[in-house]
Short mmCIF file of C-alpha atoms in Angstrom, two decimals:
data_model
loop_
_atom_site.label_atom_id
_atom_site.label_comp_id
_atom_site.label_asym_id
_atom_site.label_seq_id
_atom_site.Cartn_x
_atom_site.Cartn_y
_atom_site.Cartn_z
CA MET Y 20 -28.55 -22.91 22.47
CA THR Y 21 -28.20 -25.69 19.93
CA GLY Y 22 -26.82 -23.28 17.34
CA PHE Y 23 -24.35 -21.84 19.85
CA LYS Y 24 -23.23 -25.34 20.81
CA GLN Y 25 -22.71 -26.23 17.15
CA VAL Y 26 -20.58 -23.12 16.61
CA LYS Y 27 -18.58 -23.92 19.74
CA ASN Y 28 -18.02 -27.50 18.61
CA PHE Y 29 -17.02 -26.33 15.13
CA ILE Y 30 -14.39 -23.96 16.60
CA ALA Y 31 -13.12 -26.63 18.99
CA ASN Y 32 -12.94 -29.41 16.42
CA ARG Y 33 -11.95 -27.43 13.34
CA PRO Y 34 -10.01 -24.37 14.52
CA TYR Y 35 -8.11 -23.98 11.25
CA GLN Y 36 -11.32 -23.71 9.25
CA ALA Y 37 -12.80 -21.40 11.88
CA VAL Y 38 -9.84 -19.04 11.65
CA LEU Y 39 -10.05 -18.98 7.86
CA LEU Y 40 -13.78 -18.28 8.09
CA VAL Y 41 -13.13 -15.26 10.32
CA ALA Y 42 -10.47 -14.03 7.89
CA LEU Y 43 -12.82 -14.53 4.94
CA VAL Y 44 -15.73 -12.67 6.53
CA VAL Y 45 -13.78 -9.56 7.55
CA ARG Y 46 -12.07 -9.41 4.15
CA LEU Y 47 -15.38 -9.66 2.31
CA ILE Y 48 -16.62 -6.75 4.43
CA ALA Y 49 -13.52 -4.78 3.41
CA VAL Y 50 -14.06 -5.73 -0.24
CA ILE Y 51 -17.58 -4.29 -0.14
CA PHE Y 52 -17.09 -1.19 1.99
CA SER Y 53 -13.40 -0.22 1.99
CA LYS Y 54 -13.39 1.59 -1.33
CA GLY Y 55 -10.81 4.08 -2.57
CA TYR Y 56 -7.10 3.59 -2.06
CA GLY Y 57 -4.81 3.64 0.96
CA MET Y 58 -1.71 5.53 -0.10
CA HIS Y 59 -0.24 7.13 -3.18
CA ASP Y 60 1.68 4.14 -4.55
CA ASP Y 61 -1.04 1.50 -4.25
CA HIS Y 62 -3.15 3.47 -6.72
CA PHE Y 63 -0.98 5.66 -8.95
CA SER Y 64 1.89 3.19 -9.40
CA ILE Y 65 -0.39 0.22 -10.09
CA ILE Y 66 -3.97 1.09 -11.07
CA GLU Y 67 -3.46 4.31 -13.02
CA ALA Y 68 -0.46 2.90 -14.88
CA SER Y 69 -1.94 -0.45 -15.93
CA LYS Y 70 -5.41 0.85 -16.84
CA SER Y 71 -3.93 3.65 -18.94
CA TRP Y 72 -1.98 1.09 -20.99
CA VAL Y 73 -5.21 -0.80 -21.72
CA ASP Y 74 -6.79 2.48 -22.88
CA GLY Y 75 -3.90 3.26 -25.23
CA THR Y 76 -2.04 5.87 -23.19
CA ASP Y 77 0.73 5.86 -20.57
CA TYR Y 78 -0.20 7.72 -17.39
CA ASN Y 79 3.26 7.69 -15.79
CA ASN Y 80 5.28 7.71 -19.04
CA TRP Y 81 7.01 4.50 -17.99
CA LEU Y 82 7.09 2.92 -21.45
CA PRO Y 83 10.07 3.74 -23.70
CA LYS Y 84 7.89 4.78 -26.66
CA ASN Y 85 6.47 7.64 -24.59
CA GLN Y 86 9.80 8.95 -23.30
CA ILE Y 87 12.00 11.59 -24.95
CA VAL Y 88 15.05 9.78 -23.59
CA SER Y 89 14.42 6.07 -23.09
CA GLN Y 90 15.12 5.42 -19.41
CA PRO Y 91 13.76 2.81 -16.92
CA ASP Y 92 11.96 4.31 -13.94
CA GLY Y 93 12.89 1.69 -11.34
CA HIS Y 94 9.51 -0.07 -11.16
CA SER Y 95 8.91 -3.77 -11.58
CA PHE Y 96 6.53 -4.44 -14.45
CA PHE Y 97 5.45 -7.85 -13.11
CA TYR Y 98 2.74 -6.86 -10.62
CA VAL Y 99 1.51 -3.86 -12.60
CA GLY Y 100 1.60 -6.09 -15.69
CA LEU Y 101 -0.76 -8.56 -14.02
CA HIS Y 102 -3.17 -5.68 -13.51
CA TYR Y 103 -2.79 -4.74 -17.16
CA LEU Y 104 -3.90 -8.26 -18.13
CA LEU Y 105 -6.77 -8.10 -15.65
CA PHE Y 106 -8.01 -4.72 -16.93
CA TYR Y 107 -7.66 -5.96 -20.51
CA LEU Y 108 -9.82 -8.99 -19.70
CA MET Y 109 -12.45 -6.90 -17.89
CA LYS Y 110 -12.63 -4.47 -20.81
CA ALA Y 111 -12.96 -7.37 -23.25
CA ILE Y 112 -16.03 -8.71 -21.43
CA GLY Y 113 -17.59 -5.24 -21.20
CA LEU Y 114 -16.85 -4.53 -17.52
CA THR Y 115 -15.73 -0.89 -17.79
CA SER Y 116 -17.12 0.77 -14.65
CA PRO Y 117 -14.21 1.91 -12.43
CA ASN Y 118 -16.15 0.99 -9.28
CA ALA Y 119 -16.93 -2.49 -10.59
CA GLN Y 120 -13.35 -3.03 -11.72
CA MET Y 121 -11.97 -2.01 -8.32
CA PHE Y 122 -14.49 -4.28 -6.58
CA ILE Y 123 -13.07 -7.23 -8.54
CA ILE Y 124 -9.51 -6.17 -7.71
CA ARG Y 125 -10.27 -5.79 -4.01
CA PHE Y 126 -11.92 -9.21 -3.99
CA LEU Y 127 -8.98 -10.94 -5.67
CA HIS Y 128 -6.49 -9.31 -3.30
CA GLY Y 129 -8.60 -10.17 -0.26
CA MET Y 130 -8.76 -13.83 -1.31
CA PHE Y 131 -5.04 -13.89 -2.08
CA SER Y 132 -4.27 -12.57 1.42
CA LEU Y 133 -5.92 -15.67 2.92
CA ILE Y 134 -2.70 -17.49 2.02
CA SER Y 135 -0.95 -15.49 4.75
CA VAL Y 136 -3.53 -16.54 7.33
CA ALA Y 137 -3.44 -20.19 6.25
CA CYS Y 138 0.35 -20.43 6.12
CA GLY Y 139 0.76 -18.47 9.37
CA TYR Y 140 -1.56 -20.90 11.16
CA LYS Y 141 0.09 -23.99 9.66
CA ILE Y 142 3.63 -22.78 10.35
CA THR Y 143 2.79 -22.00 13.98
CA GLU Y 144 0.97 -25.29 14.49
CA LYS Y 145 3.97 -27.19 13.17
CA LEU Y 146 6.43 -25.30 15.38
CA SER Y 147 4.43 -24.70 18.55
CA GLY Y 148 1.12 -26.56 18.58
CA ARG Y 149 -2.56 -25.87 17.98
CA ARG Y 150 -3.16 -23.44 20.87
CA THR Y 151 -0.50 -21.02 19.69
CA ALA Y 152 -1.59 -21.48 16.07
CA ILE Y 153 -5.14 -20.37 16.90
CA VAL Y 154 -3.83 -17.16 18.45
CA VAL Y 155 -1.57 -16.45 15.45
CA GLY Y 156 -4.34 -17.31 13.01
CA LEU Y 157 -6.80 -14.92 14.66
CA LEU Y 158 -4.22 -12.14 14.79
CA LEU Y 159 -3.45 -12.53 11.09
CA ALA Y 160 -7.15 -12.83 10.28
CA ALA Y 161 -8.51 -9.89 12.26
CA MET Y 162 -5.73 -7.58 13.44
CA TRP Y 163 -7.21 -4.10 12.99
CA PHE Y 164 -5.23 -3.17 9.86
CA MET Y 165 -5.12 -6.58 8.16
CA PRO Y 166 -8.45 -6.57 6.25
CA PHE Y 167 -7.96 -2.96 5.13
CA LEU Y 168 -4.45 -3.60 3.82
CA SER Y 169 -5.38 -6.97 2.33
CA VAL Y 170 -7.65 -5.36 -0.29
CA ARG Y 171 -5.14 -2.66 -1.25
CA ASN Y 172 -2.61 -2.75 -4.08
CA LEU Y 173 0.45 -2.21 -1.88
CA VAL Y 174 3.36 -4.31 -3.11
CA GLU Y 175 4.67 -4.39 0.47
CA VAL Y 176 1.58 -6.37 1.46
CA VAL Y 177 1.04 -8.39 -1.74
CA ALA Y 178 4.54 -9.91 -1.46
CA THR Y 179 3.87 -11.38 2.00
CA PRO Y 180 1.66 -14.39 1.06
CA VAL Y 181 4.31 -15.52 -1.41
CA LEU Y 182 7.06 -15.40 1.21
CA LEU Y 183 4.95 -17.21 3.82
CA LEU Y 184 4.01 -19.89 1.29
CA GLY Y 185 7.70 -20.48 0.63
CA LEU Y 186 8.47 -20.70 4.35
CA TRP Y 187 5.62 -23.17 4.89
CA LYS Y 188 6.80 -25.43 2.08
CA ILE Y 189 10.20 -25.71 3.78
CA ILE Y 190 8.91 -26.08 7.34
CA LYS Y 191 6.30 -28.72 6.51
CA SER Y 192 8.77 -30.89 4.60
CA THR Y 193 10.54 -33.60 6.57
CA GLY Y 194 12.72 -36.52 5.57
CA ALA Y 195 12.16 -37.42 1.96
CA GLY Y 196 10.13 -34.24 1.49
CA ARG Y 197 13.25 -32.13 1.91
CA THR Y 198 14.49 -32.83 -1.59
CA ALA Y 199 16.62 -30.59 -3.72
CA LEU Y 200 13.67 -30.18 -6.09
CA ASN Y 201 11.50 -28.94 -3.21
CA TYR Y 202 14.05 -26.25 -2.31
CA PHE Y 203 14.34 -25.27 -5.96
CA LEU Y 204 10.55 -24.83 -6.06
CA VAL Y 205 10.61 -22.77 -2.85
CA GLY Y 206 13.30 -20.56 -4.37
CA PHE Y 207 11.18 -20.09 -7.49
CA ILE Y 208 8.13 -19.15 -5.39
CA MET Y 209 10.06 -16.62 -3.32
CA GLY Y 210 11.55 -15.21 -6.51
CA LEU Y 211 8.00 -14.16 -7.38
CA ALA Y 212 7.99 -11.98 -4.26
CA PHE Y 213 11.14 -10.29 -5.55
CA SER Y 214 9.39 -9.53 -8.84
CA ILE Y 215 6.56 -7.95 -6.86
CA ARG Y 216 8.81 -5.93 -4.56
CA PHE Y 217 12.55 -5.69 -5.10
CA GLN Y 218 13.43 -5.22 -1.39
CA THR Y 219 12.26 -8.74 -0.58
CA ILE Y 220 15.62 -9.95 -1.90
CA ILE Y 221 16.89 -9.17 1.63
CA PHE Y 222 14.34 -11.56 3.11
CA ILE Y 223 14.98 -14.21 0.44
CA GLY Y 224 18.73 -13.96 1.05
CA GLY Y 225 18.03 -14.39 4.77
CA VAL Y 226 16.16 -17.63 4.05
CA GLY Y 227 19.16 -18.90 2.09
CA LEU Y 228 21.45 -17.93 4.97
CA ALA Y 229 19.23 -19.75 7.48
CA ILE Y 230 19.39 -22.89 5.33
CA LEU Y 231 23.18 -22.61 5.29
CA LEU Y 232 23.28 -22.14 9.08
CA GLU Y 233 21.41 -25.42 9.34
CA LYS Y 234 24.28 -26.92 7.28
CA LYS Y 235 22.06 -27.92 4.41
CA TRP Y 236 24.56 -27.04 1.70
CA LYS Y 237 22.92 -28.80 -1.22
CA GLU Y 238 19.49 -27.45 -0.30
CA ALA Y 239 20.86 -23.91 -0.07
CA VAL Y 240 22.38 -24.21 -3.55
CA PHE Y 241 19.12 -25.44 -5.08
CA PHE Y 242 17.14 -22.76 -3.23
CA GLY Y 243 19.46 -20.14 -4.71
CA LEU Y 244 19.17 -21.63 -8.20
CA GLY Y 245 15.39 -21.63 -7.96
CA THR Y 246 15.39 -17.98 -6.91
CA LEU Y 247 17.74 -16.95 -9.71
CA PHE Y 248 15.71 -18.90 -12.25
CA SER Y 249 12.50 -17.19 -11.12
CA MET Y 250 14.09 -13.73 -11.16
CA SER Y 251 15.62 -14.31 -14.59
CA LEU Y 252 12.53 -15.87 -16.14
CA ILE Y 253 10.17 -13.14 -14.94
CA GLN Y 254 12.05 -9.95 -14.12
CA GLY Y 255 14.85 -10.53 -16.61
CA VAL Y 256 12.66 -11.53 -19.56
CA ILE Y 257 10.15 -8.70 -19.00
CA ASP Y 258 12.94 -6.12 -19.00
CA ILE Y 259 14.53 -7.63 -22.11
CA PHE Y 260 11.16 -7.35 -23.86
CA ILE Y 261 10.66 -3.71 -22.80
CA TRP Y 262 14.19 -2.31 -22.55
CA GLY Y 263 16.30 -4.73 -24.52
CA ARG Y 264 18.42 -5.75 -21.52
CA PRO Y 265 17.79 -7.87 -18.39
CA PHE Y 266 17.18 -6.30 -14.96
CA ALA Y 267 17.09 -2.77 -16.37
CA GLU Y 268 14.41 -1.68 -13.86
CA LEU Y 269 16.25 -3.28 -10.93
CA THR Y 270 19.48 -1.51 -11.89
CA GLU Y 271 17.71 1.85 -12.10
CA TYR Y 272 15.92 1.18 -8.82
CA ILE Y 273 19.20 0.54 -6.99
CA LEU Y 274 20.95 3.55 -8.52
CA TYR Y 275 18.04 5.86 -7.79
CA ASN Y 276 17.71 4.80 -4.15
CA LEU Y 277 21.42 5.12 -3.53
CA ALA Y 278 21.37 8.63 -4.98
CA HIS Y 279 18.18 9.68 -3.16
CA SER Y 280 18.40 7.72 0.09
CA ASP Y 281 17.83 10.86 2.17
CA ASP Y 282 15.14 12.47 0.04
CA TYR Y 283 11.95 10.78 1.21
CA GLY Y 284 10.49 10.06 4.61
CA THR Y 285 13.78 9.97 6.52
CA ARG Y 286 13.04 9.24 10.19
CA ASN Y 287 14.97 8.38 13.34
CA PHE Y 288 16.90 5.13 13.64
CA TRP Y 289 14.41 3.65 16.13
CA MET Y 290 11.33 4.23 13.98
CA TYR Y 291 10.52 0.56 13.27
CA PHE Y 292 11.25 -0.43 16.86
CA GLN Y 293 8.29 1.81 17.65
CA THR Y 294 6.14 1.10 14.58
CA ILE Y 295 5.78 -2.67 15.01
CA PRO Y 296 4.74 -2.69 18.71
CA ALA Y 297 2.37 0.22 18.01
CA MET Y 298 0.72 -1.52 15.04
CA LEU Y 299 0.23 -4.69 17.11
CA ILE Y 300 -1.36 -2.55 19.89
CA PRO Y 301 0.35 -2.26 23.28
CA PRO Y 302 0.70 -3.97 25.62
CA VAL Y 303 0.32 -7.02 23.35
CA GLY Y 304 2.42 -5.36 20.64
CA ILE Y 305 5.30 -4.86 23.07
CA LEU Y 306 5.02 -8.43 24.35
CA LEU Y 307 5.06 -9.89 20.83
CA PHE Y 308 8.03 -7.75 19.83
CA PHE Y 309 9.83 -9.04 22.92
CA GLY Y 310 8.73 -12.61 22.16
CA PHE Y 311 10.15 -12.39 18.63
CA PHE Y 312 13.67 -12.49 20.10
CA MET Y 313 12.95 -15.18 22.72
CA GLN Y 314 13.46 -18.32 20.61
CA TRP Y 315 15.43 -17.09 17.65
CA ARG Y 316 17.92 -19.97 17.76
CA LYS Y 317 15.16 -22.58 17.47
CA HIS Y 318 13.50 -20.92 14.48
CA LEU Y 319 16.28 -19.53 12.32
CA LEU Y 320 14.25 -19.97 9.14
CA ILE Y 321 11.81 -17.29 10.29
CA PHE Y 322 14.06 -15.17 12.49
CA VAL Y 323 17.08 -14.65 10.21
CA PRO Y 324 15.28 -13.32 7.09
CA THR Y 325 12.82 -11.25 9.14
CA PHE Y 326 15.54 -9.72 11.29
CA LEU Y 327 17.75 -8.93 8.27
CA PHE Y 328 14.81 -7.29 6.49
CA PHE Y 329 13.96 -5.33 9.63
CA MET Y 330 17.54 -4.14 10.15
CA PHE Y 331 18.02 -3.19 6.50
CA HIS Y 332 15.07 -0.84 6.66
CA THR Y 333 16.18 0.40 10.07
CA VAL Y 334 19.65 1.33 8.81
CA PHE Y 335 18.58 2.67 5.41
CA PRO Y 336 17.80 6.41 5.73
CA ASN Y 337 14.56 6.41 3.71
CA LYS Y 338 11.87 5.17 6.10
CA GLN Y 339 8.11 4.90 5.71
CA GLU Y 340 5.77 2.81 7.84
CA ARG Y 341 4.56 0.75 4.88
CA PHE Y 342 8.09 -0.50 4.11
CA ILE Y 343 7.94 -2.84 7.11
CA PHE Y 344 4.43 -4.20 6.38
CA THR Y 345 5.92 -7.15 4.50
CA VAL Y 346 7.26 -8.83 7.66
CA ILE Y 347 4.57 -7.91 10.20
CA PRO Y 348 3.03 -11.43 9.93
CA MET Y 349 6.45 -12.98 10.60
CA PHE Y 350 6.77 -10.88 13.76
CA VAL Y 351 3.31 -12.07 14.78
CA ILE Y 352 4.20 -15.73 14.20
CA LEU Y 353 7.54 -15.84 15.97
CA GLY Y 354 6.52 -13.23 18.55
CA THR Y 355 3.49 -15.27 19.61
CA ILE Y 356 5.49 -18.52 19.72
CA GLY Y 357 8.21 -16.91 21.83
CA TRP Y 358 5.90 -15.04 24.19
CA MET Y 359 3.49 -17.92 24.86
CA SER Y 360 6.41 -20.26 25.48
CA PHE Y 361 7.93 -17.73 27.88
CA THR Y 362 4.75 -17.13 29.88
CA SER Y 363 4.11 -20.85 30.24
CA THR Y 364 7.27 -21.17 32.37
CA SER Y 365 7.58 -17.67 33.86
CA ARG Y 366 6.86 -17.68 37.60
CA PHE Y 367 6.07 -13.97 37.50
CA TRP Y 368 3.40 -14.23 34.80
CA ILE Y 369 1.95 -17.46 36.22
CA LYS Y 370 1.58 -15.65 39.53
CA ASN Y 371 0.21 -12.47 37.87
CA SER Y 372 -2.03 -14.07 35.27
CA LYS Y 373 -4.86 -11.59 36.02
CA LEU Y 374 -2.58 -8.67 35.11
CA LEU Y 375 -1.56 -10.39 31.89
CA ASN Y 376 -5.16 -11.19 30.98
CA ALA Y 377 -6.12 -7.56 31.63
CA GLY Y 378 -3.43 -6.49 29.17
CA TYR Y 379 -4.73 -8.95 26.60
CA LEU Y 380 -8.29 -7.69 27.12
CA PHE Y 381 -7.26 -4.06 26.72
CA SER Y 382 -5.47 -4.72 23.41
CA LEU Y 383 -8.40 -6.86 22.23
CA LEU Y 384 -10.94 -4.10 22.88
CA ILE Y 385 -8.80 -1.48 21.13
CA ASN Y 386 -8.34 -3.86 18.21
CA ILE Y 387 -12.09 -4.48 17.88
CA MET Y 388 -12.78 -0.73 17.91
CA LEU Y 389 -10.16 0.03 15.25
CA LEU Y 390 -11.09 -3.01 13.15
CA SER Y 391 -14.77 -2.08 13.09
CA VAL Y 392 -13.94 1.41 11.82
CA LEU Y 393 -11.07 0.80 9.41
CA THR Y 394 -12.55 -2.29 7.72
CA VAL Y 395 -15.50 -0.26 6.42
CA SER Y 396 -13.63 2.99 5.79
CA TYR Y 397 -13.73 4.66 2.38
CA SER Y 398 -10.14 5.82 1.98
CA LYS Y 399 -9.33 8.98 -0.03
CA LYS Y 400 -13.09 9.42 -0.45
CA ALA Y 401 -13.06 13.09 -1.52
CA ARG Y 402 -10.58 12.53 -4.35
CA VAL Y 403 -12.33 9.42 -5.63
CA GLU Y 404 -15.82 10.93 -5.44
CA ALA Y 405 -14.65 14.10 -7.22
CA SER Y 406 -13.29 11.97 -10.07
CA LEU Y 407 -16.45 9.87 -10.26
CA TYR Y 408 -18.55 13.05 -10.35
CA LEU Y 409 -16.54 14.43 -13.26
CA SER Y 410 -16.87 11.14 -15.13
CA ARG Y 411 -20.54 12.01 -15.72
CA TYR Y 412 -19.64 14.76 -18.20
CA GLU Y 413 -19.37 14.30 -21.94
CA ASN Y 414 -16.28 15.69 -23.65
CA LEU Y 415 -14.37 16.24 -20.41
CA ARG Y 416 -10.92 17.39 -21.55
CA SER Y 417 -8.94 19.10 -18.79
CA ILE Y 418 -9.13 20.36 -15.21
CA VAL Y 419 -6.98 22.35 -12.78
CA ILE Y 420 -6.00 21.10 -9.33
CA GLU Y 421 -5.41 24.24 -7.24
CA GLU Y 422 -3.54 23.64 -3.99
CA THR Y 423 -1.33 26.69 -3.58
CA SER Y 424 -1.92 26.59 0.18
CA ARG Y 425 0.65 23.76 0.31
CA SER Y 426 4.13 23.25 -1.08
CA SER Y 427 2.90 20.55 -3.46
CA ALA Y 428 -0.45 19.60 -4.90
CA GLN Y 429 -2.07 16.21 -4.54
CA MET Y 430 -2.71 14.00 -7.54
CA ILE Y 431 -6.27 13.26 -8.60
CA PRO Y 432 -7.19 9.62 -9.49
CA VAL Y 433 -8.02 10.09 -13.17
CA PHE Y 434 -8.77 6.36 -13.40
CA TYR Y 435 -12.19 6.97 -11.84
CA MET Y 436 -13.06 9.50 -14.56
CA ASN Y 437 -12.78 6.73 -17.17
CA ASN Y 438 -11.17 9.35 -19.39
CA TRP Y 439 -7.45 10.21 -19.51
CA ILE Y 440 -7.86 13.97 -19.46
CA THR Y 441 -5.20 16.68 -19.10
CA VAL Y 442 -4.68 17.72 -15.46
CA TYR Y 443 -2.93 21.00 -14.68
CA VAL Y 444 -1.53 20.96 -11.16
CA LEU Y 445 -0.84 24.16 -9.22
CA GLY Y 446 1.11 23.94 -5.98
CA ASN Y 447 2.84 26.68 -4.00
CA PRO Y 448 6.44 26.66 -5.33
CA PRO Y 449 9.22 26.83 -2.73
CA TYR Y 450 10.45 30.22 -3.91
CA ALA Y 451 7.11 31.79 -2.97
CA ARG Y 452 7.49 30.69 0.66
CA ASP Y 453 10.96 32.26 0.90
CA HIS Y 454 9.79 35.83 0.25
CA HIS Y 455 8.32 38.59 2.38
CA PRO Y 456 4.61 38.06 3.24
CA SER Y 457 3.67 41.21 1.30
CA GLU Y 458 4.92 39.57 -1.89
CA ILE Y 459 2.68 36.52 -1.48
CA SER Y 460 -0.39 38.48 -0.37
CA PRO Y 461 -3.46 38.39 -2.68
CA THR Y 462 -2.15 41.49 -4.46
CA GLY Y 463 1.55 40.65 -4.31
CA ARG Y 464 3.83 39.96 -7.26
CA ILE Y 465 4.54 36.29 -6.52
CA PHE Y 466 0.90 35.55 -5.73
CA ARG Y 467 -0.08 36.90 -9.15
CA GLU Y 468 2.71 34.88 -10.73
CA ILE Y 469 1.46 31.67 -9.19
CA TYR Y 470 -2.01 32.22 -10.58
CA SER Y 471 -1.12 33.62 -13.98
CA ILE Y 472 -1.27 30.17 -15.60
CA HIS Y 473 -0.04 31.88 -18.73
CA PHE Y 474 0.15 28.65 -20.69
CA PHE Y 475 -3.65 28.42 -20.73
CA ASP Y 476 -3.70 31.37 -23.14
CA HIS Y 477 -1.59 29.39 -25.58
CA GLN Y 478 -3.59 26.17 -25.42
CA PRO Y 479 -6.18 25.31 -28.09
CA GLN Y 480 -9.81 25.51 -27.04
CA GLU Y 481 -10.13 21.75 -26.60
CA ARG Y 482 -7.43 21.78 -23.89
CA GLN Y 483 -8.70 24.78 -21.95
CA PRO Y 484 -9.59 23.73 -18.38
CA GLN Y 485 -13.28 23.11 -17.81
CA PHE Y 486 -13.11 22.77 -14.02
CA VAL Y 487 -10.95 23.93 -11.12
CA ILE Y 488 -10.70 21.79 -7.98
CA PHE Y 489 -9.62 23.82 -4.95
CA VAL Y 490 -8.05 21.62 -2.27
CA GLY Y 491 -8.53 22.56 1.38
CA ASP Y 492 -10.01 25.53 3.23
CA LYS Y 493 -6.87 27.54 3.90
CA ASP Y 494 -7.04 31.02 2.25
CA ILE Y 495 -9.85 29.65 0.08
CA ASP Y 496 -11.50 33.06 -0.55
CA TYR Y 497 -8.22 34.63 -1.67
CA ARG Y 498 -7.43 31.66 -3.90
CA ILE Y 499 -10.85 31.70 -5.57
CA SER Y 500 -10.60 35.47 -6.12
CA ALA Y 501 -7.19 35.07 -7.71
CA ALA Y 502 -8.42 32.24 -9.94
CA LYS Y 503 -11.27 34.44 -11.16
CA ARG Y 504 -8.70 36.76 -12.74
CA VAL Y 505 -7.91 33.90 -15.10
CA PHE Y 506 -11.41 32.40 -15.24
CA PRO Y 507 -13.88 35.31 -14.88
CA HIS Y 508 -16.93 33.04 -15.14
CA LEU Y 509 -15.88 30.69 -12.33
CA ILE Y 510 -19.03 29.00 -10.97
CA ASN Y 511 -19.34 26.98 -7.77
CA GLU Y 512 -20.49 23.45 -8.67
CA THR Y 513 -20.21 21.27 -5.53
CA SER Y 514 -17.83 20.04 -2.83
CA PHE Y 515 -16.56 16.67 -1.62
CA GLU Y 516 -15.90 15.86 2.03
CA PRO Y 517 -13.20 13.39 3.14
CA GLY Y 518 -14.26 10.21 4.90
CA PHE Y 519 -14.26 9.76 8.68
CA VAL Y 520 -10.87 8.01 8.87
CA ASP Y 521 -9.40 10.45 6.33
CA ARG Y 522 -10.39 13.38 8.56
CA ILE Y 523 -8.88 11.74 11.64
CA MET Y 524 -5.63 10.95 9.83
CA HIS Y 525 -5.36 14.52 8.56
CA ARG Y 526 -5.83 15.94 12.06
CA LEU Y 527 -3.28 13.56 13.56
CA THR Y 528 -0.78 14.03 10.74
CA PRO Y 529 -1.36 17.00 8.40
CA ALA Y 530 0.98 15.32 5.90
CA ASN Y 531 -1.96 12.96 5.22
CA ASN Y 532 -3.48 15.35 2.74
CA ASN Y 533 -7.16 14.44 3.12
CA GLN Y 534 -9.10 17.67 2.78
CA THR Y 535 -12.36 18.98 1.42
CA LEU Y 536 -12.37 19.51 -2.36
CA TYR Y 537 -14.32 22.40 -3.93
CA LEU Y 538 -15.31 21.98 -7.57
CA TYR Y 539 -15.83 25.06 -9.79
CA ARG Y 540 -16.74 25.39 -13.46
CA THR Y 541 -14.50 27.71 -15.46
CA ARG Y 542 -17.11 28.96 -17.94
CA ILE Y 543 -20.74 28.96 -18.96
CA GLY Y 544 -22.06 26.21 -21.24
CA ASP Y 545 -20.31 23.19 -22.79
CA TYR Y 546 -21.26 20.91 -19.88
CA THR Y 547 -23.25 17.97 -21.21
CA LEU Y 548 -24.02 15.02 -18.95
CA LYS Y 549 -23.66 11.48 -20.28
CA GLU Y 550 -26.87 9.61 -20.91
#
């Protein structure tokens, strides 16, 4: 009982520290158990690119020296560049194991995400008091997806602590603290978020607009100068160094997205109106989304930039759930402030407090269930484990990824092989799906064409594929038979099952391509394990 009383007193007397402790514990659990990667971009656009540069190659061919025609690709080099420096340092001290390197990266990201929890608590306490701050702090600390996302390399998530830190520096300053220099510093800090993710310029512009709406003209000017200085010093200088001109990547990013705005993940207009309440778990998610609009006039500094960011992504045709992750904590902060203020004066909810508490309890239980599963989930397990398995072989040179059961083949995380091998990727080209079924049967013309892999015959021995990875169970016998026409000595080696959450996600949404991988050798001999 004494220990319980001490814990209770600690929470009552030091709620801020208690909230941070909860956030720290669940993130450390995610650091240890939530291996792998969440989505395509958080691994292939960050980890594969930066580590390949350290190893003397260029996985994505982003660098001008590796391009036939020198052309920016529309990616900021700031965040991936930080990973380059980190991988360089780890290699210099002899830390070369991919698993160990990713453990360090998950740990650093998890600790960095504590800034969001700390600033979210402090902002709410300043605006609405301790009781509301505790609720916000716990939501940011242990909402079911927060620990999982906090240890990932998603720029949409990594930019959030920077933005919240900037907001807190403005909100906490009063009187003499609201100096022009302070606003310049806030602008510089938020400019770092822009260099992590270009779209945050919408949010940053919204902060400047909110300052103007408060009629702080001088402060708005210095905030803008600080932002421009940060963008120029970091994004501009990096691009001058790489491309010989400032903001080359930003220019390409804008041009590309304008030209391809309808090419990726286009959804209905109301998508994010559904995504945010769903992520925050109904009925609480619906209540917080409603609460976000309750006191917008009182809290322009949070509402204006968040709403502008939200509406930009709502109007822009290309929509993916992760695009809105950046401002989820802002919805939590202002949504909780608005909803708790509303219920404190609402006759209906005061009278029906049991109904409201039942709703809270339902969302809490669902959150605990999801949190306990996702925080320890090994994401993209089959792909990572297949790569780690192949890393055991000496003189590994090239493999084939065979996924002709789908329109496009998944990428394999070569990073975990610790060897930048050649990967031949075979998907089912669109023209094959447009023909009569007899032509794509196991004996049909197009089926044979898909599997001919004629360029293997023209490759030197050292680039001949040593393994074939078949992705998924669909038509697997036909696909293996067809591959044996090219590789007569094909030998079954092993298979790799997706993780629990991967399997669920694939069943719910087949576009989440998390399937069993089957590994086959292409020939006899020449398979030496590392000592």
